[in-house]
Amino acid sequence: GEDVEQSLFLSVREGDSSVINCTYTDSSSTYLYWYKQEPGAGLQLLTYIFSNMDMKQDQRLTVLLNKKDKHLSLRIADTQTGDSAIYFCARGSQGNLIFGKGTKLSVKP
Amino acid sequence: DGGITQSPKYLFRKEGQNVTLSCEQNLNHDAMYWYRQDPGQGLRLIYYSQIVNDFQKGDIAEGYSVSREKKESFPLTVTSAQKNPTAFYLCASSTFLAGSYNEQFFGPGTRLTVL
């Protein structure tokens, strides 16, 4: 299987919460990251979590980390149409990043 | 304004031609990276450089070449040996600290189309 796995698509209604899930195989990473990519643009860091944390909250974003299950999730509260984008999960490895294939989030009005 | 720039935004090339994509950063980062993005494939690492005058192959280096003569610049050449070069190319940079926080900053990308 892939090193970092994500489902490819997620569709939600405006105002609902979105939860994007990510699993990984190598638990040696010190940091795990969430990036956002809008159409035709580069990636922007949304948030990150240190591996000894279980949760991190930043305004509408909540990151949950389950190290035992090697599972990372990103929750976006009160999802807006401007949140429509591709979201990438990534883990640090030897100074580099290993990315999942990205989850395309579609927000319907 | 500190940042990372890529040029051009769109590039067209004929089969059999080499083409060079530019990437410049003024963030004083030691490390720079090139990724290729295809629909549904995520980001695949082509080459990376952790220090000037040194670079390493990534997962899909065949048909590509790079140089790192200056800290600020990391150009990527797509050669005629690359069989399927049409893709979106992303450059990134970061401070390089193995095992530590390593946010990569991305450029806006170059979309290469082979005609």
PDB file of C-alpha atoms in Angstrom:
ATOM      1  CA  GLY A   1       0.000   0.000   0.000  1.00  0.00           C
ATOM      2  CA  GLU A   2       0.884   3.674  -0.146  1.00  0.00           C
ATOM      3  CA  ASP A   3       3.001   5.289   2.575  1.00  0.00           C
ATOM      4  CA  VAL A   4       0.394   8.026   3.168  1.00  0.00           C
ATOM      5  CA  GLU A   5      -3.220   7.348   2.184  1.00  0.00           C
ATOM      6  CA  GLN A   6      -6.224   9.594   1.828  1.00  0.00           C
ATOM      7  CA  SER A   7      -9.615   9.214   0.228  1.00  0.00           C
ATOM      8  CA  LEU A   8      -9.738  11.172  -3.034  1.00  0.00           C
ATOM      9  CA  PHE A   9     -13.064  13.004  -2.699  1.00  0.00           C
ATOM     10  CA  LEU A  10     -15.302  14.539  -0.037  1.00  0.00           C
ATOM     11  CA  SER A  11     -18.495  16.514  -0.574  1.00  0.00           C
ATOM     12  CA  VAL A  12     -20.237  18.541   2.136  1.00  0.00           C
ATOM     13  CA  ARG A  13     -22.888  21.241   2.421  1.00  0.00           C
ATOM     14  CA  GLU A  14     -21.970  24.785   3.347  1.00  0.00           C
ATOM     15  CA  GLY A  15     -22.105  25.240   7.118  1.00  0.00           C
ATOM     16  CA  ASP A  16     -21.473  21.562   7.885  1.00  0.00           C
ATOM     17  CA  SER A  17     -18.236  20.203   9.315  1.00  0.00           C
ATOM     18  CA  SER A  18     -15.760  18.457   7.011  1.00  0.00           C
ATOM     19  CA  VAL A  19     -13.521  15.665   8.213  1.00  0.00           C
ATOM     20  CA  ILE A  20     -10.617  14.609   6.026  1.00  0.00           C
ATOM     21  CA  ASN A  21      -8.826  11.434   7.052  1.00  0.00           C
ATOM     22  CA  CYS A  22      -5.278  10.246   6.487  1.00  0.00           C
ATOM     23  CA  THR A  23      -3.434   7.065   7.407  1.00  0.00           C
ATOM     24  CA  TYR A  24       0.283   6.427   7.240  1.00  0.00           C
ATOM     25  CA  THR A  25       2.553   3.422   7.629  1.00  0.00           C
ATOM     26  CA  ASP A  26       5.745   4.854   9.155  1.00  0.00           C
ATOM     27  CA  SER A  27       5.340   6.217  12.681  1.00  0.00           C
ATOM     28  CA  SER A  28       8.855   7.702  12.902  1.00  0.00           C
ATOM     29  CA  SER A  29       7.800  11.179  11.728  1.00  0.00           C
ATOM     30  CA  THR A  30       8.206  13.952  14.282  1.00  0.00           C
ATOM     31  CA  TYR A  31       5.763  16.268  12.552  1.00  0.00           C
ATOM     32  CA  LEU A  32       2.694  15.739  10.383  1.00  0.00           C
ATOM     33  CA  TYR A  33       1.260  18.433   8.155  1.00  0.00           C
ATOM     34  CA  TRP A  34      -1.887  19.496   6.346  1.00  0.00           C
ATOM     35  CA  TYR A  35      -1.559  21.525   3.145  1.00  0.00           C
ATOM     36  CA  LYS A  36      -4.267  23.172   1.018  1.00  0.00           C
ATOM     37  CA  GLN A  37      -4.139  23.609  -2.762  1.00  0.00           C
ATOM     38  CA  GLU A  38      -6.573  25.856  -4.589  1.00  0.00           C
ATOM     39  CA  PRO A  39      -7.107  25.289  -8.339  1.00  0.00           C
ATOM     40  CA  GLY A  40      -4.076  26.063 -10.472  1.00  0.00           C
ATOM     41  CA  ALA A  41      -1.982  27.182  -7.498  1.00  0.00           C
ATOM     42  CA  GLY A  42       0.785  25.926  -5.266  1.00  0.00           C
ATOM     43  CA  LEU A  43       0.321  24.370  -1.837  1.00  0.00           C
ATOM     44  CA  GLN A  44      -0.065  26.371   1.362  1.00  0.00           C
ATOM     45  CA  LEU A  45       0.532  25.023   4.833  1.00  0.00           C
ATOM     46  CA  LEU A  46      -2.716  24.954   6.812  1.00  0.00           C
ATOM     47  CA  THR A  47      -1.532  23.467  10.054  1.00  0.00           C
ATOM     48  CA  TYR A  48       0.772  20.860  11.534  1.00  0.00           C
ATOM     49  CA  ILE A  49       0.967  18.696  14.631  1.00  0.00           C
ATOM     50  CA  PHE A  50       3.896  17.453  16.665  1.00  0.00           C
ATOM     51  CA  SER A  51       3.884  13.678  17.034  1.00  0.00           C
ATOM     52  CA  ASN A  52       3.573  13.696  20.831  1.00  0.00           C
ATOM     53  CA  MET A  53       0.303  15.654  20.651  1.00  0.00           C
ATOM     54  CA  ASP A  54      -3.164  14.151  20.316  1.00  0.00           C
ATOM     55  CA  MET A  55      -4.986  17.257  19.197  1.00  0.00           C
ATOM     56  CA  LYS A  56      -4.359  20.735  17.928  1.00  0.00           C
ATOM     57  CA  GLN A  57      -6.973  23.430  17.374  1.00  0.00           C
ATOM     58  CA  ASP A  58      -6.542  26.548  15.287  1.00  0.00           C
ATOM     59  CA  GLN A  59      -9.710  28.601  14.760  1.00  0.00           C
ATOM     60  CA  ARG A  60     -11.988  26.467  12.518  1.00  0.00           C
ATOM     61  CA  LEU A  61      -9.375  23.736  12.117  1.00  0.00           C
ATOM     62  CA  THR A  62      -8.937  20.768  14.455  1.00  0.00           C
ATOM     63  CA  VAL A  63      -6.243  18.159  13.903  1.00  0.00           C
ATOM     64  CA  LEU A  64      -6.515  14.792  15.650  1.00  0.00           C
ATOM     65  CA  LEU A  65      -3.625  12.349  15.789  1.00  0.00           C
ATOM     66  CA  ASN A  66      -3.954   8.709  16.815  1.00  0.00           C
ATOM     67  CA  LYS A  67      -0.413   7.380  16.855  1.00  0.00           C
ATOM     68  CA  LYS A  68      -1.446   3.872  17.797  1.00  0.00           C
ATOM     69  CA  ASP A  69      -3.633   3.568  14.698  1.00  0.00           C
ATOM     70  CA  LYS A  70      -1.361   5.820  12.575  1.00  0.00           C
ATOM     71  CA  HIS A  71      -4.361   7.982  11.762  1.00  0.00           C
ATOM     72  CA  LEU A  72      -4.499  11.717  11.249  1.00  0.00           C
ATOM     73  CA  SER A  73      -7.604  13.784  10.611  1.00  0.00           C
ATOM     74  CA  LEU A  74      -8.424  17.385   9.767  1.00  0.00           C
ATOM     75  CA  ARG A  75     -11.789  18.789  10.801  1.00  0.00           C
ATOM     76  CA  ILE A  76     -12.998  22.038   9.284  1.00  0.00           C
ATOM     77  CA  ALA A  77     -15.884  23.557  11.220  1.00  0.00           C
ATOM     78  CA  ASP A  78     -18.582  25.630   9.483  1.00  0.00           C
ATOM     79  CA  THR A  79     -17.249  24.767   6.027  1.00  0.00           C
ATOM     80  CA  GLN A  80     -17.526  27.567   3.478  1.00  0.00           C
ATOM     81  CA  THR A  81     -17.432  27.539  -0.323  1.00  0.00           C
ATOM     82  CA  GLY A  82     -13.977  29.129  -0.091  1.00  0.00           C
ATOM     83  CA  ASP A  83     -12.765  25.933   1.571  1.00  0.00           C
ATOM     84  CA  SER A  84     -13.238  24.042  -1.707  1.00  0.00           C
ATOM     85  CA  ALA A  85      -9.746  22.815  -2.580  1.00  0.00           C
ATOM     86  CA  ILE A  86      -7.479  19.781  -2.473  1.00  0.00           C
ATOM     87  CA  TYR A  87      -6.122  18.936   0.983  1.00  0.00           C
ATOM     88  CA  PHE A  88      -2.870  17.036   1.348  1.00  0.00           C
ATOM     89  CA  CYS A  89      -1.668  15.149   4.364  1.00  0.00           C
ATOM     90  CA  ALA A  90       2.138  14.870   4.669  1.00  0.00           C
ATOM     91  CA  ARG A  91       4.624  13.374   7.078  1.00  0.00           C
ATOM     92  CA  GLY A  92       8.211  14.446   7.644  1.00  0.00           C
ATOM     93  CA  SER A  93      10.938  12.025   6.626  1.00  0.00           C
ATOM     94  CA  GLN A  94      14.694  12.681   6.745  1.00  0.00           C
ATOM     95  CA  GLY A  95      14.173  16.376   6.092  1.00  0.00           C
ATOM     96  CA  ASN A  96      11.748  15.741   3.230  1.00  0.00           C
ATOM     97  CA  LEU A  97       7.967  15.443   3.146  1.00  0.00           C
ATOM     98  CA  ILE A  98       5.968  12.448   1.951  1.00  0.00           C
ATOM     99  CA  PHE A  99       2.561  13.456   0.669  1.00  0.00           C
ATOM    100  CA  GLY A 100      -0.711  11.629   0.284  1.00  0.00           C
ATOM    101  CA  LYS A 101      -2.531  11.897  -3.037  1.00  0.00           C
ATOM    102  CA  GLY A 102      -4.835  14.609  -1.742  1.00  0.00           C
ATOM    103  CA  THR A 103      -8.537  14.812  -0.918  1.00  0.00           C
ATOM    104  CA  LYS A 104     -10.655  17.054  -3.125  1.00  0.00           C
ATOM    105  CA  LEU A 105     -13.196  18.836  -0.939  1.00  0.00           C
ATOM    106  CA  SER A 106     -16.322  20.124  -2.683  1.00  0.00           C
ATOM    107  CA  VAL A 107     -18.605  22.442  -0.751  1.00  0.00           C
ATOM    108  CA  LYS A 108     -22.181  22.770  -1.982  1.00  0.00           C
ATOM    109  CA  PRO A 109     -24.178  25.907  -1.195  1.00  0.00           C
TER     110      PRO A 109
ATOM    111  CA  ASP B   1       8.326  40.347   0.373  1.00  0.00           C
ATOM    112  CA  GLY B   2       9.916  36.955   0.871  1.00  0.00           C
ATOM    113  CA  GLY B   3       8.718  34.129  -1.292  1.00  0.00           C
ATOM    114  CA  ILE B   4       9.296  31.594  -3.985  1.00  0.00           C
ATOM    115  CA  THR B   5       8.645  32.285  -7.647  1.00  0.00           C
ATOM    116  CA  GLN B   6       8.323  30.047 -10.670  1.00  0.00           C
ATOM    117  CA  SER B   7       8.314  31.054 -14.283  1.00  0.00           C
ATOM    118  CA  PRO B   8       6.712  30.804 -16.686  1.00  0.00           C
ATOM    119  CA  LYS B   9       3.208  29.941 -15.440  1.00  0.00           C
ATOM    120  CA  TYR B  10       2.355  28.147 -18.703  1.00  0.00           C
ATOM    121  CA  LEU B  11       4.853  26.509 -21.021  1.00  0.00           C
ATOM    122  CA  PHE B  12       4.377  24.743 -24.307  1.00  0.00           C
ATOM    123  CA  ARG B  13       6.979  22.634 -25.974  1.00  0.00           C
ATOM    124  CA  LYS B  14       7.224  20.412 -28.999  1.00  0.00           C
ATOM    125  CA  GLU B  15       8.149  16.785 -28.652  1.00  0.00           C
ATOM    126  CA  GLY B  16      11.899  16.252 -28.723  1.00  0.00           C
ATOM    127  CA  GLN B  17      12.770  19.635 -27.208  1.00  0.00           C
ATOM    128  CA  ASN B  18      14.394  20.246 -23.850  1.00  0.00           C
ATOM    129  CA  VAL B  19      12.829  22.941 -21.683  1.00  0.00           C
ATOM    130  CA  THR B  20      13.974  24.606 -18.461  1.00  0.00           C
ATOM    131  CA  LEU B  21      11.642  25.669 -15.656  1.00  0.00           C
ATOM    132  CA  SER B  22      12.802  28.429 -13.358  1.00  0.00           C
ATOM    133  CA  CYS B  23      12.513  28.467  -9.549  1.00  0.00           C
ATOM    134  CA  GLU B  24      13.853  31.273  -7.352  1.00  0.00           C
ATOM    135  CA  GLN B  25      13.502  31.882  -3.616  1.00  0.00           C
ATOM    136  CA  ASN B  26      14.537  34.759  -1.365  1.00  0.00           C
ATOM    137  CA  LEU B  27      13.709  33.034   1.905  1.00  0.00           C
ATOM    138  CA  ASN B  28      17.336  32.107   2.586  1.00  0.00           C
ATOM    139  CA  HIS B  29      16.349  28.437   2.624  1.00  0.00           C
ATOM    140  CA  ASP B  30      19.008  25.778   2.259  1.00  0.00           C
ATOM    141  CA  ALA B  31      16.764  23.113   0.753  1.00  0.00           C
ATOM    142  CA  MET B  32      14.829  23.210  -2.508  1.00  0.00           C
ATOM    143  CA  TYR B  33      12.571  20.645  -4.162  1.00  0.00           C
ATOM    144  CA  TRP B  34      10.882  19.864  -7.450  1.00  0.00           C
ATOM    145  CA  TYR B  35       7.605  17.957  -7.592  1.00  0.00           C
ATOM    146  CA  ARG B  36       5.444  16.781 -10.420  1.00  0.00           C
ATOM    147  CA  GLN B  37       1.665  16.717 -10.013  1.00  0.00           C
ATOM    148  CA  ASP B  38      -0.700  14.703 -12.198  1.00  0.00           C
ATOM    149  CA  PRO B  39      -4.458  14.429 -11.591  1.00  0.00           C
ATOM    150  CA  GLY B  40      -5.195  11.886  -8.861  1.00  0.00           C
ATOM    151  CA  GLN B  41      -1.473  11.192  -8.331  1.00  0.00           C
ATOM    152  CA  GLY B  42      -0.633  13.692  -5.652  1.00  0.00           C
ATOM    153  CA  LEU B  43       2.895  15.117  -5.563  1.00  0.00           C
ATOM    154  CA  ARG B  44       5.827  13.047  -6.714  1.00  0.00           C
ATOM    155  CA  LEU B  45       9.354  14.152  -5.871  1.00  0.00           C
ATOM    156  CA  ILE B  46      11.658  14.635  -8.871  1.00  0.00           C
ATOM    157  CA  TYR B  47      14.844  16.087  -7.350  1.00  0.00           C
ATOM    158  CA  TYR B  48      15.847  17.855  -4.178  1.00  0.00           C
ATOM    159  CA  SER B  49      18.834  19.817  -2.993  1.00  0.00           C
ATOM    160  CA  GLN B  50      19.798  20.322   0.630  1.00  0.00           C
ATOM    161  CA  ILE B  51      22.795  22.559  -0.036  1.00  0.00           C
ATOM    162  CA  VAL B  52      24.393  24.500  -2.865  1.00  0.00           C
ATOM    163  CA  ASN B  53      26.259  22.379  -5.452  1.00  0.00           C
ATOM    164  CA  ASP B  54      24.585  19.183  -4.259  1.00  0.00           C
ATOM    165  CA  PHE B  55      21.323  17.517  -5.221  1.00  0.00           C
ATOM    166  CA  GLN B  56      19.668  14.109  -4.952  1.00  0.00           C
ATOM    167  CA  LYS B  57      17.288  12.125  -7.129  1.00  0.00           C
ATOM    168  CA  GLY B  58      13.749  11.753  -5.930  1.00  0.00           C
ATOM    169  CA  ASP B  59      11.243   9.067  -6.862  1.00  0.00           C
ATOM    170  CA  ILE B  60      10.846   9.979 -10.553  1.00  0.00           C
ATOM    171  CA  ALA B  61      14.131  11.591 -11.681  1.00  0.00           C
ATOM    172  CA  GLU B  62      14.414   9.857 -15.064  1.00  0.00           C
ATOM    173  CA  GLY B  63      14.207  12.328 -17.941  1.00  0.00           C
ATOM    174  CA  TYR B  64      14.896  15.346 -15.725  1.00  0.00           C
ATOM    175  CA  SER B  65      18.024  17.245 -14.692  1.00  0.00           C
ATOM    176  CA  VAL B  66      18.743  20.034 -12.201  1.00  0.00           C
ATOM    177  CA  SER B  67      21.534  22.318 -11.042  1.00  0.00           C
ATOM    178  CA  ARG B  68      22.100  24.213  -7.803  1.00  0.00           C
ATOM    179  CA  GLU B  69      24.829  26.766  -8.429  1.00  0.00           C
ATOM    180  CA  LYS B  70      23.257  29.412  -6.198  1.00  0.00           C
ATOM    181  CA  LYS B  71      21.317  29.126  -2.963  1.00  0.00           C
ATOM    182  CA  GLU B  72      18.419  31.120  -4.427  1.00  0.00           C
ATOM    183  CA  SER B  73      17.966  29.165  -7.638  1.00  0.00           C
ATOM    184  CA  PHE B  74      17.083  25.573  -8.547  1.00  0.00           C
ATOM    185  CA  PRO B  75      16.186  25.247 -12.265  1.00  0.00           C
ATOM    186  CA  LEU B  76      14.661  22.046 -13.610  1.00  0.00           C
ATOM    187  CA  THR B  77      15.296  20.854 -17.178  1.00  0.00           C
ATOM    188  CA  VAL B  78      12.764  18.509 -18.714  1.00  0.00           C
ATOM    189  CA  THR B  79      14.670  16.607 -21.367  1.00  0.00           C
ATOM    190  CA  SER B  80      13.437  14.843 -24.470  1.00  0.00           C
ATOM    191  CA  ALA B  81      14.057  11.567 -22.619  1.00  0.00           C
ATOM    192  CA  GLN B  82      11.031  12.244 -20.395  1.00  0.00           C
ATOM    193  CA  LYS B  83       8.309  10.213 -22.104  1.00  0.00           C
ATOM    194  CA  ASN B  84       5.261  11.898 -20.649  1.00  0.00           C
ATOM    195  CA  PRO B  85       6.242  15.420 -19.557  1.00  0.00           C
ATOM    196  CA  THR B  86       2.836  17.112 -19.669  1.00  0.00           C
ATOM    197  CA  ALA B  87       2.092  17.938 -16.020  1.00  0.00           C
ATOM    198  CA  PHE B  88       1.961  20.632 -13.364  1.00  0.00           C
ATOM    199  CA  TYR B  89       5.398  21.263 -11.827  1.00  0.00           C
ATOM    200  CA  LEU B  90       5.817  22.640  -8.335  1.00  0.00           C
ATOM    201  CA  CYS B  91       8.951  23.984  -6.719  1.00  0.00           C
ATOM    202  CA  ALA B  92       9.333  24.290  -2.954  1.00  0.00           C
ATOM    203  CA  SER B  93      11.930  25.371  -0.431  1.00  0.00           C
ATOM    204  CA  SER B  94      12.532  24.874   3.286  1.00  0.00           C
ATOM    205  CA  THR B  95      15.091  25.135   6.006  1.00  0.00           C
ATOM    206  CA  PHE B  96      16.657  21.725   6.280  1.00  0.00           C
ATOM    207  CA  LEU B  97      16.589  20.166   9.732  1.00  0.00           C
ATOM    208  CA  ALA B  98      16.234  16.389   9.667  1.00  0.00           C
ATOM    209  CA  GLY B  99      13.798  15.199  12.321  1.00  0.00           C
ATOM    210  CA  SER B 100      12.569  18.686  13.016  1.00  0.00           C
ATOM    211  CA  TYR B 101       9.835  21.032  11.846  1.00  0.00           C
ATOM    212  CA  ASN B 102      10.207  21.267   8.100  1.00  0.00           C
ATOM    213  CA  GLU B 103       7.537  23.435   6.512  1.00  0.00           C
ATOM    214  CA  GLN B 104       7.953  23.558   2.769  1.00  0.00           C
ATOM    215  CA  PHE B 105       6.980  26.780   1.002  1.00  0.00           C
ATOM    216  CA  PHE B 106       5.630  26.287  -2.489  1.00  0.00           C
ATOM    217  CA  GLY B 107       5.778  28.373  -5.633  1.00  0.00           C
ATOM    218  CA  PRO B 108       2.684  28.956  -7.812  1.00  0.00           C
ATOM    219  CA  GLY B 109       3.618  26.190 -10.258  1.00  0.00           C
ATOM    220  CA  THR B 110       4.343  25.855 -13.974  1.00  0.00           C
ATOM    221  CA  ARG B 111       1.970  23.976 -16.240  1.00  0.00           C
ATOM    222  CA  LEU B 112       3.937  22.283 -19.010  1.00  0.00           C
ATOM    223  CA  THR B 113       2.149  21.019 -22.102  1.00  0.00           C
ATOM    224  CA  VAL B 114       3.877  19.025 -24.797  1.00  0.00           C
ATOM    225  CA  LEU B 115       2.334  19.509 -28.222  1.00  0.00           C
TER     226      LEU B 115
END
